[in-house]
mmCIF file of C-alpha atoms in Angstrom:
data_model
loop_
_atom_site.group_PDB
_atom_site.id
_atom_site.type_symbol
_atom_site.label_atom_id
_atom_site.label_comp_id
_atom_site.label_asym_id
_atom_site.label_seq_id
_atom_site.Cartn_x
_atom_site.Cartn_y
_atom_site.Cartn_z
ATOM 1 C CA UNK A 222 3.884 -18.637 -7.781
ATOM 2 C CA UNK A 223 6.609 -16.424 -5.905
ATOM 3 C CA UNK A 224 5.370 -13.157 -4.641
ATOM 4 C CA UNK A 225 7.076 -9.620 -4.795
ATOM 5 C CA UNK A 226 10.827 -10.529 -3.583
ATOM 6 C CA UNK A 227 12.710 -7.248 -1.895
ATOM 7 C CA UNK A 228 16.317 -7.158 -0.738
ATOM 8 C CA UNK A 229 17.887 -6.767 1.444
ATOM 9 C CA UNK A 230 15.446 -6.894 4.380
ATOM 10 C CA UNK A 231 17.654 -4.361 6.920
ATOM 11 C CA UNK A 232 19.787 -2.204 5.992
ATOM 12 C CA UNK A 233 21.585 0.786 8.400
ATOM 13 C CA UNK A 234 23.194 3.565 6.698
ATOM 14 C CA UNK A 235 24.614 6.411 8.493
ATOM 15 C CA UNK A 236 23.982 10.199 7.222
ATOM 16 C CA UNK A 237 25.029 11.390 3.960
ATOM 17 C CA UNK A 238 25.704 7.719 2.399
ATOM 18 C CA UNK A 239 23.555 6.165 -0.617
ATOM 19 C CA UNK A 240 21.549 3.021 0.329
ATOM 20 C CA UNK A 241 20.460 0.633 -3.328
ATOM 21 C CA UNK A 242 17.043 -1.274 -2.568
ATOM 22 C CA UNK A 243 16.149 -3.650 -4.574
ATOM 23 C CA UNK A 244 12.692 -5.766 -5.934
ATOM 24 C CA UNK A 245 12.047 -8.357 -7.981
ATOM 25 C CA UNK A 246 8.241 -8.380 -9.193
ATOM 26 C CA UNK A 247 5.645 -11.507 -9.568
ATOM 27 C CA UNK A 248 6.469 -13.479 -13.001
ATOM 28 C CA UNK A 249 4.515 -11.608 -15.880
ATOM 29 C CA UNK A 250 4.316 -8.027 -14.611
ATOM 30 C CA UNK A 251 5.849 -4.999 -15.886
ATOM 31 C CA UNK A 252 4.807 -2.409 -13.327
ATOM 32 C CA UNK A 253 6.643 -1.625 -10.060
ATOM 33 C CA UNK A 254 5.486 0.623 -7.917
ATOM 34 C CA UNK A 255 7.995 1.850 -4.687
ATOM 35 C CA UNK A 256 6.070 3.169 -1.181
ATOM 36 C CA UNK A 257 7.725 4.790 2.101
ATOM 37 C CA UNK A 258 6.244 3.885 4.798
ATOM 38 C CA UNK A 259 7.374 6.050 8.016
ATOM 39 C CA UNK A 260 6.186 6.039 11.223
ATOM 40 C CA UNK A 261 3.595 8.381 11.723
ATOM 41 C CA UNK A 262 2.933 8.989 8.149
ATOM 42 C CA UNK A 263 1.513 6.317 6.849
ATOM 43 C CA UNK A 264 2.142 4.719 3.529
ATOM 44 C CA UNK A 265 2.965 7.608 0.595
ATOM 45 C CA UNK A 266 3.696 6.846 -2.964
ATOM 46 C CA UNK A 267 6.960 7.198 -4.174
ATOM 47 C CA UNK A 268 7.357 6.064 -7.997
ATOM 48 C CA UNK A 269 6.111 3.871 -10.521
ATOM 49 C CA UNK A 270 7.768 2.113 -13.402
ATOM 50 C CA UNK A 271 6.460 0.535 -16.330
ATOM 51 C CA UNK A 272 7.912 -1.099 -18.956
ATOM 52 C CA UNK A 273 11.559 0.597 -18.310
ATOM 53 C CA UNK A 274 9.992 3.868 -17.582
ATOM 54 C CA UNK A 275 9.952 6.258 -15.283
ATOM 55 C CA UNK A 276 5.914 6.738 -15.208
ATOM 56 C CA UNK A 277 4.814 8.803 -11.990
ATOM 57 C CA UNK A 278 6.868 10.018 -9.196
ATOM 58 C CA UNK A 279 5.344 11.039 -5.717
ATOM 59 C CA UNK A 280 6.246 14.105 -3.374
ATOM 60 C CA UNK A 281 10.010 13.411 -2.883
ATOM 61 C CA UNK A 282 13.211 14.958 -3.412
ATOM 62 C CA UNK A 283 15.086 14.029 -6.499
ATOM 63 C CA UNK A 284 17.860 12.261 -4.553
ATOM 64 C CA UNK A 285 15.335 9.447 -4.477
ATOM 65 C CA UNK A 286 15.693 7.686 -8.044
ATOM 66 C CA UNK A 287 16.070 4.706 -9.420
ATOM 67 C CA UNK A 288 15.570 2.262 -12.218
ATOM 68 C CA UNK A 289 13.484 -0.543 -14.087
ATOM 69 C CA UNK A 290 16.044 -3.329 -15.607
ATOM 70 C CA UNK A 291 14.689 -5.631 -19.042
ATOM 71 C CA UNK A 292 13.566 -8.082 -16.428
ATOM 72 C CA UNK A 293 11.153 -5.671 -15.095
ATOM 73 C CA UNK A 294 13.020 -5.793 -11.603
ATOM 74 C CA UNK A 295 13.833 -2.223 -10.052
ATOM 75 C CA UNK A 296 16.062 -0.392 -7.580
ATOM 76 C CA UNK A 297 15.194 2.174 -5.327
ATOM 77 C CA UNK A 298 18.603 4.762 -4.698
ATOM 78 C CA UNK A 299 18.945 7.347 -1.726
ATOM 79 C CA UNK A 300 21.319 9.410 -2.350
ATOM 80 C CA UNK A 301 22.446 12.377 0.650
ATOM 81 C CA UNK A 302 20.836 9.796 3.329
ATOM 82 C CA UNK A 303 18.712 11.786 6.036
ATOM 83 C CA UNK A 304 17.483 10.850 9.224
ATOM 84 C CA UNK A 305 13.901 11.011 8.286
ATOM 85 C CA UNK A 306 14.635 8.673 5.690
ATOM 86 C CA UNK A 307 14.323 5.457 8.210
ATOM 87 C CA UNK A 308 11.229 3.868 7.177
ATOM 88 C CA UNK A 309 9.453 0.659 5.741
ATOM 89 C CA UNK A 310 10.354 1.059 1.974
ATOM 90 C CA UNK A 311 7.797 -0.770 0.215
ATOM 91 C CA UNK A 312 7.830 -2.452 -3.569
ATOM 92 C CA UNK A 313 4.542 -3.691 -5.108
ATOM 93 C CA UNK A 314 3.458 -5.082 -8.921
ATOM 94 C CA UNK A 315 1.011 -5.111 -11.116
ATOM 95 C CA UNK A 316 0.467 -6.616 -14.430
ATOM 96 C CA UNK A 317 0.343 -3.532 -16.457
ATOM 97 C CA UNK A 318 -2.660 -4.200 -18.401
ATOM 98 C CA UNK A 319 -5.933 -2.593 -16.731
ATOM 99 C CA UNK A 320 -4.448 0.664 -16.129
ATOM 100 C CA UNK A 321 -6.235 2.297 -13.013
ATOM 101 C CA UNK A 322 -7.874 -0.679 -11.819
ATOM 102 C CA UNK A 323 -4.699 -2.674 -11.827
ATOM 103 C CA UNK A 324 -4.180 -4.520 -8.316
ATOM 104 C CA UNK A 325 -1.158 -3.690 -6.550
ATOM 105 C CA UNK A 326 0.368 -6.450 -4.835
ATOM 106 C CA UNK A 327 3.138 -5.905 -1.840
ATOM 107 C CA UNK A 328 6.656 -7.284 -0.840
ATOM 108 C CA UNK A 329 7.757 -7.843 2.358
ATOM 109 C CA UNK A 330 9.857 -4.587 2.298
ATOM 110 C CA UNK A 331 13.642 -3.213 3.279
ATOM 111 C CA UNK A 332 14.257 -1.506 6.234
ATOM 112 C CA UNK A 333 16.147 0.981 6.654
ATOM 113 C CA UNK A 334 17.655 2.996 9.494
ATOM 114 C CA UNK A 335 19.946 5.535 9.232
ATOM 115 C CA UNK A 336 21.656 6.890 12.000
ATOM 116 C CA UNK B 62 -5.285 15.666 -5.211
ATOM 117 C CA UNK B 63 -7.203 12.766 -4.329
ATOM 118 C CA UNK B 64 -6.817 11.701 -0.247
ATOM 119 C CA UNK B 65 -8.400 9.251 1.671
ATOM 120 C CA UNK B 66 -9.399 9.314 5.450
ATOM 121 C CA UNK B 67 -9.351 6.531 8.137
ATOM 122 C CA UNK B 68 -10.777 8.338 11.239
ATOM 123 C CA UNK B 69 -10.621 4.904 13.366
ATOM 124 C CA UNK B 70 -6.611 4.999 14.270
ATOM 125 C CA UNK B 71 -6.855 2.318 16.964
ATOM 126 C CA UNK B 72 -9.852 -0.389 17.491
ATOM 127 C CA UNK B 73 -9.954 -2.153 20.191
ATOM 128 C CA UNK B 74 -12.538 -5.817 20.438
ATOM 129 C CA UNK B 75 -13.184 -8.861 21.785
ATOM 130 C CA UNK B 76 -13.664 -11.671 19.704
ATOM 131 C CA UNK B 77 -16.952 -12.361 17.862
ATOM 132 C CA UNK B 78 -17.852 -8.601 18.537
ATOM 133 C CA UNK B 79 -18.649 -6.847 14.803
ATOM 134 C CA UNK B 80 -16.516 -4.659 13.500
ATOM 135 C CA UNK B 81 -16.724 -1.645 11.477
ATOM 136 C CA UNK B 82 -13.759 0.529 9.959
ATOM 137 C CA UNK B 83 -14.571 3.498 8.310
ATOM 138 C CA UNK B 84 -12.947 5.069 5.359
ATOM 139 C CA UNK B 85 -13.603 8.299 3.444
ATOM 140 C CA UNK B 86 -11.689 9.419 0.121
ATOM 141 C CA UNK B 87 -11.697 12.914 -1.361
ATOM 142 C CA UNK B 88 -11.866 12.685 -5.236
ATOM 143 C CA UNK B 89 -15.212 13.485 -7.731
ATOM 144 C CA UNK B 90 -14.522 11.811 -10.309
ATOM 145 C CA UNK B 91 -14.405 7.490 -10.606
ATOM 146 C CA UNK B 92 -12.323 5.801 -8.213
ATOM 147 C CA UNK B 93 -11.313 2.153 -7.601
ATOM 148 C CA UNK B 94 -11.129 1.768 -3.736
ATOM 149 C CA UNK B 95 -9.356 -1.327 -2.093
ATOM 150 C CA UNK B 96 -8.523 -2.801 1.502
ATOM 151 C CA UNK B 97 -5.489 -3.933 2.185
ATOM 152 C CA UNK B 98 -4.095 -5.648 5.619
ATOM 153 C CA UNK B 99 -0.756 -5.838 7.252
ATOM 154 C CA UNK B 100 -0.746 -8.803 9.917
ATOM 155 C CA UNK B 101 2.337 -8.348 12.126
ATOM 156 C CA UNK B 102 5.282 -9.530 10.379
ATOM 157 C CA UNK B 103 4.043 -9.763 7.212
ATOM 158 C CA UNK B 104 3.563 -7.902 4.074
ATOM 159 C CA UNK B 105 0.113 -5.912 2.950
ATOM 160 C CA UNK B 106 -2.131 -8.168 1.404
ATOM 161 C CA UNK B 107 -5.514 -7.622 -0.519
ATOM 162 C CA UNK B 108 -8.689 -7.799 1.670
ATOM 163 C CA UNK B 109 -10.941 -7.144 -0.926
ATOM 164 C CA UNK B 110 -11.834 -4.059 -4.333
ATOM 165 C CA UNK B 111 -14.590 -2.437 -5.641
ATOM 166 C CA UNK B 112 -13.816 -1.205 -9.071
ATOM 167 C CA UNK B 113 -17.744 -0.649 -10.196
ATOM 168 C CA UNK B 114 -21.211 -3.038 -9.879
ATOM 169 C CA UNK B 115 -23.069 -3.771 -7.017
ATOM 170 C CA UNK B 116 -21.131 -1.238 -3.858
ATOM 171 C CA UNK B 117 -21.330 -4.219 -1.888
ATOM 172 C CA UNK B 118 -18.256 -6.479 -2.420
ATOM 173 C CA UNK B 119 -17.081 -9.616 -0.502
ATOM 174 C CA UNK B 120 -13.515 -10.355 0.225
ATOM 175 C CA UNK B 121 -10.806 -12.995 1.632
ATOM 176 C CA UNK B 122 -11.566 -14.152 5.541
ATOM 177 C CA UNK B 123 -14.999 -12.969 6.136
ATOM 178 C CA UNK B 124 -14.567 -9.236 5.077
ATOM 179 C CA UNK B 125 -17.231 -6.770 2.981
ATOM 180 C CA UNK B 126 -17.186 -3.556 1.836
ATOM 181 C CA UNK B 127 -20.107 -1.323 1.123
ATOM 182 C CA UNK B 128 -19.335 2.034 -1.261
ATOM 183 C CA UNK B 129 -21.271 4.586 -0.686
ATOM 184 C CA UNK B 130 -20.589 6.949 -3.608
ATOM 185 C CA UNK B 131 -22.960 9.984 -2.257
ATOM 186 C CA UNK B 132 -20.780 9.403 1.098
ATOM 187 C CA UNK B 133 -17.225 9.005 -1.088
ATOM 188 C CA UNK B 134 -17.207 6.142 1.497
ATOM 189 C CA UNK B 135 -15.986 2.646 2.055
ATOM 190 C CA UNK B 136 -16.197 1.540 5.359
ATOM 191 C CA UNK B 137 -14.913 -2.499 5.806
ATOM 192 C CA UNK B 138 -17.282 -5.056 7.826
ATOM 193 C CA UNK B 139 -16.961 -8.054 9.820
ATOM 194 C CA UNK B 140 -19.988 -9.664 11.387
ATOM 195 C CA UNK B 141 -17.823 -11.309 13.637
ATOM 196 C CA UNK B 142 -13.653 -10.564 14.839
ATOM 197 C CA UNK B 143 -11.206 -13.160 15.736
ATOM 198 C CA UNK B 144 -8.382 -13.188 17.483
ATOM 199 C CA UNK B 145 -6.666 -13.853 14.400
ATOM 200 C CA UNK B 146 -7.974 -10.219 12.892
ATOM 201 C CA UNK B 147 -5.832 -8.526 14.991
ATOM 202 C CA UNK B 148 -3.919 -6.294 12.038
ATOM 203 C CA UNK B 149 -3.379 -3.142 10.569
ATOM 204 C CA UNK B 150 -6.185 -2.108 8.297
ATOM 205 C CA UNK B 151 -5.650 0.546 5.006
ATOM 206 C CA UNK B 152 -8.103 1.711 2.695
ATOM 207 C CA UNK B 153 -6.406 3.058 -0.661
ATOM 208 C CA UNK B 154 -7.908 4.624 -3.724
ATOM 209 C CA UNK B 155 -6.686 5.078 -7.302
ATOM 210 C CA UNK B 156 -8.933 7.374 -9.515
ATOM 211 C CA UNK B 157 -10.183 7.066 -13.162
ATOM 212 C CA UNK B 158 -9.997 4.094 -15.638
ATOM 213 C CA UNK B 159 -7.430 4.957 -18.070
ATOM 214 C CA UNK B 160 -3.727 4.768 -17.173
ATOM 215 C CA UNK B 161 -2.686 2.715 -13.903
ATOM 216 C CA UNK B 162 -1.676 5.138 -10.791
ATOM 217 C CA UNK B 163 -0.421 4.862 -7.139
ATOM 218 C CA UNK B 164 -2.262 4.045 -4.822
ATOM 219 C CA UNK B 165 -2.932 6.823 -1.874
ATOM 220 C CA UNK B 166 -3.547 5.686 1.104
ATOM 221 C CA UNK B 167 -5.505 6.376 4.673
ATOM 222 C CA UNK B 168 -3.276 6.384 7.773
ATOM 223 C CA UNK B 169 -3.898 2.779 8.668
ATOM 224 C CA UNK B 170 -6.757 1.678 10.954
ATOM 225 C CA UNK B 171 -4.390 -0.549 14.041
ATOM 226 C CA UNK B 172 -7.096 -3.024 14.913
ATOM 227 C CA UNK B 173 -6.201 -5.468 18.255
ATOM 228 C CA UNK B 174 -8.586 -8.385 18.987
ATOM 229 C CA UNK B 175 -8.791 -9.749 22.544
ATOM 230 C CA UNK B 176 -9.711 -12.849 23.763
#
């Protein structure tokens, strides 16, 4: 069974341009969940989607948005790129049925440096 | 808010010593706590979760857990390292039972293995 898929791996952006992330979650869930994970501060929770739906959102500026498509796949935007923006962005899944004991499982992540 | 604390930032052993990572979380009310590792190069993958039931769970490669609720603490055990341990260790939470949630994770525990 495939795994979490993310694209692209790298990507370099300089300041002020938009980078599109993209995931593709395990057959059969409807959940996606999007992490940043920057150096120094760990892994922190961006936003969840669920069944099309915008369903949580962590402690980020709005210019960080995106979507969940029919096929349950999502993209991650950046809009206004910053420096401190460079991190490990992360995309997990979950099948959407045990609600807070639902196990989250990881991609391999995108990249991205912006200079 | 609900946080979780890895106190253990770097861990340094030789094989076959035992190994002990601890993990505290901040939050009174039910919680589903899980370990997750990040070999180098690849994405986080489930160690092991304790959702409720005996506070001693067993996971993938050797690994156990023990929750401690009147500690709020987790701590992850290994009788005895290999080389092949050699990782970065997180301990996440999600609270309560009803709708699914992120994840919020501890800082990462870097864990290095020698021969």
């Amino acid at each position: 069974e495939a795994g979490v898929t993310q694209s692209p791996t790298h990507l370099i952006k300089t300041r002020g341009q938009q980078a599109t992330l993209r995931c593709s979650p395990i057959s059969g869930h409807t959940s996606v969940y999007w992490y940043q994970q920057a150096l120094g501060l760990g892994l922190q929770f961006l936003l969840w989607y669920d069944e099309g739906e915008e369903r949580n959102r962590g402690n980020f500026p709005p210019r960080f948005s995106g979507r969940q498509f029919p096929n349950y796949s999502s993209e991650l935007n950046v809009n206004a790129l910053e420096l401190e923006d460079s991190a490990l962005y992360l995309c997990a899944s979950s099948p959407g049925l045990a609600g807070a004991r639902e196990t989250q499982y990881f991609g391999p992540g995108t990249r991205l440096l912006v200079l | 808010a609900q946080s979780v604390s890895q106190h253990n930032h770097h861990v340094i052993l030789s094989e076959a010593a035992s190994l002990e990572l601890g993990c505290n979380y901040s939050y009174g009310g039910t919680v589903n706590l899980f370990w997750y590792v990040q070999y180098p190069g690849q994405h986080l993958q489930l160690l092991l979760k304790y959702f409720s039931g005996d506070p001693l769970v067993k996971g993938i490669k050797g690994f156990e857990a023990e929750f401690i609720k009147s500690k709020f603490s987790f701590n992850l055990r290994k009788p005895s390292v290999q080389w092949s341990d050699t990782a970065e260790y997180f301990c996440a939470v999600t609270s309560g039972t009803g709708t699914a949630s992120k994840l919020t994770f501890g800082t990462g525990t870097r864990l290095q293995v020698t021969l």
